[in-house]
Short mmCIF file of C-alpha atoms and ligand atoms in Angstrom, two decimals:
data_model
loop_
_atom_site.label_atom_id
_atom_site.label_comp_id
_atom_site.label_asym_id
_atom_site.label_seq_id
_atom_site.Cartn_x
_atom_site.Cartn_y
_atom_site.Cartn_z
CA UNK Q 453 24.05 -80.23 -50.34
CA UNK Q 454 21.04 -81.76 -48.66
CA UNK Q 455 18.12 -81.65 -51.07
CA UNK Q 456 14.46 -82.28 -50.37
CA UNK Q 457 12.60 -83.25 -53.57
CA UNK Q 458 8.83 -82.85 -53.46
CA UNK Q 459 7.06 -84.56 -56.32
CA UNK Q 460 3.35 -84.39 -57.12
CA UNK Q 461 2.18 -86.66 -59.94
CA UNK Q 462 -0.25 -89.57 -59.64
CA UNK Q 463 1.32 -91.76 -62.36
CA UNK Q 464 4.70 -93.45 -61.94
CA UNK Q 465 4.92 -93.83 -65.77
CA UNK Q 466 4.44 -90.11 -66.44
CA UNK Q 467 6.88 -87.60 -67.84
CA UNK Q 468 7.04 -86.08 -64.36
CA UNK Q 469 8.03 -89.40 -62.81
CA UNK Q 470 10.73 -89.93 -65.45
CA UNK Q 471 12.13 -86.44 -64.86
CA UNK Q 472 12.05 -86.99 -61.10
CA UNK Q 473 13.99 -90.27 -61.38
CA UNK Q 474 16.55 -88.64 -63.65
CA UNK Q 475 16.87 -85.69 -61.27
CA UNK Q 476 17.42 -87.92 -58.24
CA UNK Q 477 20.05 -89.93 -60.13
CA UNK Q 478 21.80 -86.69 -61.07
CA UNK Q 479 21.80 -85.47 -57.46
CA UNK Q 480 23.46 -88.69 -56.28
CA UNK Q 481 26.05 -88.54 -59.08
CA UNK Q 482 26.78 -84.94 -58.19
CA UNK Q 483 27.50 -85.93 -54.58
CA UNK Q 484 24.34 -84.53 -52.97
CA UNK Q 485 22.15 -86.21 -50.37
CA UNK Q 486 18.44 -86.22 -51.00
CA UNK Q 487 15.14 -87.08 -49.39
CA UNK Q 488 12.04 -87.59 -51.52
CA UNK Q 489 8.45 -86.72 -50.65
CA UNK Q 490 6.46 -88.39 -53.44
CA UNK Q 491 3.08 -87.05 -52.36
CA UNK Q 492 0.74 -89.42 -54.21
CA UNK Q 493 2.87 -92.46 -53.31
CA UNK Q 494 2.78 -91.32 -49.66
CA UNK Q 495 -1.01 -90.88 -49.83
CA UNK Q 496 -0.39 -87.40 -48.47
CA UNK Q 497 -3.48 -85.91 -46.88
CA UNK Q 498 -3.81 -82.39 -48.32
CA UNK Q 499 -6.75 -81.29 -46.16
CA UNK Q 500 -6.25 -79.12 -43.07
CA UNK Q 501 -8.25 -80.50 -40.14
CA UNK Q 502 -8.68 -80.43 -36.38
CA UNK Q 503 -6.59 -83.58 -35.98
CA UNK Q 504 -3.52 -81.78 -37.42
CA UNK Q 505 -3.25 -79.78 -34.23
CA UNK Q 506 -4.63 -82.18 -31.62
CA UNK Q 507 -7.63 -79.87 -31.54
CA UNK Q 508 -11.13 -80.61 -30.30
CA UNK Q 509 -13.39 -81.01 -33.40
CA UNK Q 510 -16.24 -79.40 -31.46
CA UNK Q 511 -14.32 -76.11 -31.21
CA UNK Q 512 -13.99 -73.49 -33.91
CA UNK Q 513 -10.71 -74.02 -35.79
CA UNK Q 514 -8.68 -70.81 -36.14
CA UNK Q 515 -6.09 -72.33 -38.44
CA UNK Q 516 -3.19 -69.88 -38.17
CA UNK Q 517 -3.39 -69.50 -34.40
CA UNK Q 518 -4.12 -73.16 -33.67
CA UNK Q 519 -1.29 -74.37 -35.88
CA UNK Q 520 1.19 -71.97 -34.26
CA UNK Q 521 0.13 -73.11 -30.78
CA UNK Q 522 0.33 -76.77 -31.80
CA UNK Q 523 3.84 -76.21 -33.20
CA UNK Q 524 4.98 -74.45 -30.03
CA UNK Q 525 3.42 -77.07 -27.76
CA UNK Q 526 4.53 -80.12 -29.78
CA UNK Q 527 0.99 -81.12 -30.79
CA UNK Q 528 1.40 -81.06 -34.59
CA UNK Q 529 0.51 -84.35 -36.25
CA UNK Q 530 3.36 -86.70 -37.12
CA UNK Q 531 3.01 -86.44 -40.90
CA UNK Q 532 3.42 -82.64 -40.73
CA UNK Q 533 6.36 -82.89 -38.31
CA UNK Q 534 8.11 -85.39 -40.61
CA UNK Q 535 7.88 -82.97 -43.57
CA UNK Q 536 9.08 -80.04 -41.46
CA UNK Q 537 12.07 -82.10 -40.29
CA UNK Q 538 12.99 -82.77 -43.94
CA UNK Q 539 12.82 -79.05 -44.74
CA UNK Q 540 14.94 -78.20 -41.70
CA UNK Q 541 17.51 -80.80 -42.86
CA UNK Q 542 17.56 -79.51 -46.44
CA UNK Q 543 19.73 -76.77 -47.93
CA UNK Q 544 17.56 -76.73 -51.03
CA UNK Q 545 14.03 -77.80 -51.87
CA UNK Q 546 13.03 -78.95 -55.37
CA UNK Q 547 9.29 -78.73 -55.96
CA UNK Q 548 8.21 -80.64 -59.08
CA UNK Q 549 4.74 -80.78 -60.60
CA UNK Q 550 2.65 -80.55 -63.78
CA UNK Q 551 0.86 -77.22 -64.17
CA UNK Q 552 -2.84 -77.86 -63.57
CA UNK Q 553 -5.25 -75.00 -64.09
CA UNK Q 554 -2.50 -72.41 -63.78
CA UNK Q 555 -1.27 -73.81 -60.49
CA UNK Q 556 -0.04 -76.83 -58.64
CA UNK Q 557 -2.03 -80.06 -58.15
CA UNK Q 558 -4.25 -79.86 -55.07
CA UNK Q 559 -2.20 -82.48 -53.22
CA UNK Q 560 0.83 -80.19 -53.39
CA UNK Q 561 -1.14 -77.08 -52.43
CA UNK Q 562 -2.31 -79.06 -49.41
CA UNK Q 563 1.29 -79.93 -48.58
CA UNK Q 564 2.07 -76.22 -48.30
CA UNK Q 565 -1.18 -75.52 -46.41
CA UNK Q 566 -0.43 -78.16 -43.77
CA UNK Q 567 3.39 -78.03 -43.54
CA UNK Q 568 4.13 -74.30 -43.88
CA UNK Q 569 2.37 -73.42 -40.64
CA UNK Q 570 2.64 -70.20 -38.66
CA UNK Q 571 5.74 -70.17 -36.50
CA UNK Q 572 7.54 -72.50 -38.91
CA UNK Q 573 7.32 -70.88 -42.36
CA UNK Q 574 5.77 -67.53 -41.49
CA UNK Q 575 4.62 -65.39 -38.60
CA UNK Q 576 8.04 -65.19 -36.98
CA UNK Q 577 9.45 -61.93 -35.63
CA UNK Q 578 12.91 -60.68 -34.65
CA UNK Q 579 13.75 -59.53 -31.11
CA UNK Q 580 12.36 -56.04 -31.83
CA UNK Q 581 9.02 -57.48 -32.91
CA UNK Q 582 9.56 -56.86 -36.63
CA UNK Q 583 7.78 -59.57 -38.64
CA UNK Q 584 10.17 -61.50 -40.83
CA UNK Q 585 8.88 -62.40 -44.25
CA UNK Q 586 9.79 -61.95 -47.92
CA UNK Q 587 13.39 -63.06 -47.80
CA UNK Q 588 13.65 -63.38 -44.03
CA UNK Q 589 12.34 -65.86 -41.47
CA UNK Q 590 13.10 -69.37 -40.26
CA UNK Q 591 13.73 -70.75 -43.74
CA UNK Q 592 16.06 -67.98 -44.95
CA UNK Q 593 19.35 -69.30 -46.30
CA UNK Q 594 17.70 -72.21 -48.08
CA UNK Q 595 17.06 -72.32 -51.83
CA UNK Q 596 14.02 -73.45 -53.80
CA UNK Q 597 13.81 -74.68 -57.37
CA UNK Q 598 10.45 -75.28 -59.07
CA UNK Q 599 10.55 -77.89 -61.85
CA UNK Q 600 7.33 -77.64 -63.84
CA UNK Q 601 5.87 -79.29 -66.93
CA UNK Q 602 3.25 -77.34 -68.86
CA UNK Q 603 1.04 -78.27 -71.78
CA UNK Q 604 1.31 -74.89 -73.52
CA UNK Q 605 3.99 -73.98 -76.06
CA UNK Q 606 6.76 -71.62 -74.93
CA UNK Q 607 5.37 -68.74 -77.02
CA UNK Q 608 1.98 -68.97 -75.26
CA UNK Q 609 3.64 -68.21 -71.92
CA UNK Q 610 5.80 -65.35 -73.27
CA UNK Q 611 5.11 -61.78 -72.03
CA UNK Q 612 2.39 -61.25 -74.70
CA UNK Q 613 1.37 -64.91 -75.05
CA UNK Q 614 -2.23 -65.97 -74.59
CA UNK Q 615 -1.50 -67.91 -71.36
CA UNK Q 616 0.13 -64.89 -69.75
CA UNK Q 617 3.76 -64.35 -68.82
CA UNK Q 618 4.90 -67.49 -67.02
CA UNK Q 619 6.87 -65.45 -64.48
CA UNK Q 620 3.58 -63.87 -63.45
CA UNK Q 621 1.66 -67.16 -63.50
CA UNK Q 622 4.24 -68.52 -61.05
CA UNK Q 623 4.25 -65.43 -58.80
CA UNK Q 624 2.06 -67.09 -56.12
CA UNK Q 625 4.60 -69.88 -55.71
CA UNK Q 626 7.84 -68.00 -56.32
CA UNK Q 627 7.05 -64.79 -54.43
CA UNK Q 628 3.96 -65.57 -52.35
CA UNK Q 629 5.19 -68.90 -50.98
CA UNK Q 630 8.95 -69.50 -51.38
CA UNK Q 631 10.12 -65.92 -50.92
CA UNK Q 632 7.44 -65.10 -48.35
CA UNK Q 633 8.73 -67.98 -46.22
CA UNK Q 634 12.35 -66.87 -46.67
CA UNK Q 635 13.40 -69.45 -49.25
CA UNK Q 636 15.47 -67.98 -52.11
CA UNK Q 637 13.66 -68.94 -55.34
CA UNK Q 638 15.86 -69.86 -58.29
CA UNK Q 639 14.54 -69.19 -61.79
CA UNK Q 640 12.03 -71.99 -62.38
CA UNK Q 641 12.85 -74.84 -64.75
CA UNK Q 642 9.90 -75.19 -67.12
CA UNK Q 643 9.32 -77.86 -69.75
CA UNK Q 644 6.84 -76.65 -72.36
CA UNK Q 645 4.65 -78.69 -74.75
CA UNK Q 646 4.96 -81.47 -72.18
CA UNK Q 647 2.12 -83.55 -73.63
CA UNK Q 648 3.92 -83.83 -76.93
CA UNK Q 649 7.49 -84.52 -75.80
CA UNK Q 650 9.37 -86.98 -78.02
CA UNK Q 651 12.50 -88.97 -77.18
CA UNK Q 652 14.95 -86.40 -78.54
CA UNK Q 653 13.20 -83.62 -76.60
CA UNK Q 654 13.22 -85.73 -73.45
CA UNK Q 655 16.99 -86.20 -73.84
CA UNK Q 656 17.38 -82.41 -74.10
CA UNK Q 657 15.09 -81.94 -71.08
CA UNK Q 658 17.10 -84.30 -68.88
CA UNK Q 659 20.32 -82.56 -69.91
CA UNK Q 660 18.83 -79.23 -68.90
CA UNK Q 661 17.57 -80.69 -65.63
CA UNK Q 662 21.04 -82.04 -64.82
CA UNK Q 663 22.62 -78.68 -65.66
CA UNK Q 664 20.21 -76.85 -63.37
CA UNK Q 665 20.83 -79.29 -60.51
CA UNK Q 666 24.58 -78.85 -60.94
CA UNK Q 667 24.15 -75.15 -60.19
CA UNK Q 668 21.62 -75.57 -57.40
CA UNK Q 669 24.02 -74.08 -54.85
CA UNK Q 670 25.57 -71.39 -57.08
CA UNK Q 671 22.80 -70.10 -59.37
CA UNK Q 672 21.63 -66.55 -58.80
CA UNK Q 673 18.17 -66.50 -57.14
CA UNK Q 674 15.39 -64.35 -58.61
CA UNK Q 675 16.15 -60.83 -57.29
CA UNK Q 676 12.89 -60.24 -55.41
CA UNK Q 677 12.95 -57.26 -53.07
CA UNK Q 678 13.17 -57.98 -49.35
CA UNK Q 679 10.37 -56.59 -47.22
CA UNK Q 680 12.63 -55.04 -44.61
CA UNK Q 681 15.48 -53.92 -46.88
CA UNK Q 682 14.24 -50.36 -47.32
CA UNK Q 683 12.43 -50.64 -50.66
CA UNK Q 684 8.97 -50.54 -49.04
CA UNK Q 685 7.51 -47.83 -46.83
CA UNK Q 686 5.90 -48.41 -43.40
CA UNK Q 687 2.66 -49.50 -45.11
CA UNK Q 688 4.67 -52.02 -47.14
CA UNK Q 689 4.11 -50.14 -50.39
CA UNK Q 690 7.01 -49.87 -52.83
CA UNK Q 691 8.62 -46.43 -52.53
CA UNK Q 692 7.55 -44.15 -55.42
CA UNK Q 693 11.06 -43.61 -56.73
CA UNK Q 694 11.52 -47.36 -57.31
CA UNK Q 695 9.99 -48.75 -60.53
CA UNK Q 696 8.59 -45.21 -60.82
CA UNK Q 697 5.14 -44.96 -62.35
CA UNK Q 698 4.83 -48.70 -62.80
CA UNK Q 699 2.50 -51.18 -61.15
CA UNK Q 700 2.01 -54.93 -61.47
CA UNK Q 701 3.75 -57.99 -60.16
CA UNK Q 702 7.10 -57.31 -61.82
CA UNK Q 703 7.81 -54.22 -59.69
CA UNK Q 704 8.67 -56.57 -56.79
CA UNK Q 705 11.75 -57.74 -58.64
CA UNK Q 706 14.86 -55.56 -58.45
C1 LIG F 1928 -6.24 -81.01 -64.76
C2 LIG F 1928 -5.25 -80.47 -65.75
C3 LIG F 1928 -5.08 -79.10 -65.85
C4 LIG F 1928 -4.10 -78.57 -66.72
N1 LIG F 1928 -3.92 -77.22 -66.77
C5 LIG F 1928 -2.96 -76.71 -67.56
C6 LIG F 1928 -2.71 -75.29 -67.60
O1 LIG F 1928 -3.34 -74.50 -66.89
N2 LIG F 1928 -1.75 -74.83 -68.44
C7 LIG F 1928 -1.01 -75.66 -69.24
O2 LIG F 1928 -0.14 -75.19 -69.99
N3 LIG F 1928 -1.20 -77.02 -69.20
C8 LIG F 1928 -2.14 -77.55 -68.39
N4 LIG F 1928 -2.34 -78.91 -68.35
C9 LIG F 1928 -1.42 -79.79 -69.10
C10 LIG F 1928 -0.36 -80.40 -68.16
O3 LIG F 1928 0.49 -79.41 -67.63
C11 LIG F 1928 0.44 -81.48 -68.88
O4 LIG F 1928 -0.47 -82.49 -69.25
C12 LIG F 1928 1.54 -82.06 -68.01
O5 LIG F 1928 2.48 -81.08 -67.66
C13 LIG F 1928 2.25 -83.19 -68.73
O6 LIG F 1928 3.10 -83.87 -67.83
P1 LIG F 1928 2.79 -85.38 -67.39
O7 LIG F 1928 2.80 -86.20 -68.66
O8 LIG F 1928 3.90 -85.79 -66.46
O9 LIG F 1928 1.45 -85.39 -66.74
C14 LIG F 1928 -3.32 -79.44 -67.51
C15 LIG F 1928 -3.52 -80.83 -67.42
C16 LIG F 1928 -4.47 -81.34 -66.55
C17 LIG F 1928 -4.66 -82.83 -66.48
#
């Protein structure tokens, strides 16, 4: 497989860097090709701006529309185009980061903001005009694996844990970003108590990482519902007979 590995950690001596290096070694040993976007090392600019779209700074910037026009007219800035080319090349994307304030580091959020533009990752329609999202779209057919280190213990992210159910904490990435853009999200690989990891635990973590990479192309994705598969009505509300009487984020999983 062709794998794009996105990594977002500022320190090359961190746990995240060690896991990344181990993961890349494993991919090579397993016969995969990879490209790496090490966002801090690349000095990735996470801030959307007029220059991204060859746009006059004096004009009002309507980000979604301007980015779609720039994509269509070949005016997107080179750093964005380079990342999009890597995604187009890839069969799977690994997104690796430490959990910071319940989300991804800002540099990585800014990678999604600038690279996943309208017309590339969303805002595409089929020939009948139906908008393709949540399981469909340009990126459908590709897989996504989030590899995340978190400070909290496993119990604190369990369904009744004080940090909240980790599946729900990761909903914005897994459902709102990967799945929205058509990428099939695999169950995330999460390393808990990451600030207190000792050598023996690191050895176990790398084993688990290798095992998950081995099944990158065969593992069952999270069974999110597709938007246009019939589960939602014309207002995009889940039909009452499905997950009857229930609400909350988990109803969007079959
Ligand atoms: C700014 C910041 C915010 C953090 N927010 C969280 C959080 O919301 N939940 C959590 O469990 N850990 C949180 N942590 C702990 C990190 O996830 C942890 O330090 C990291 O995963 C360890 O990996 P590293 O050694 O590669 O940095 C935070 C750490 C920092 C520095």
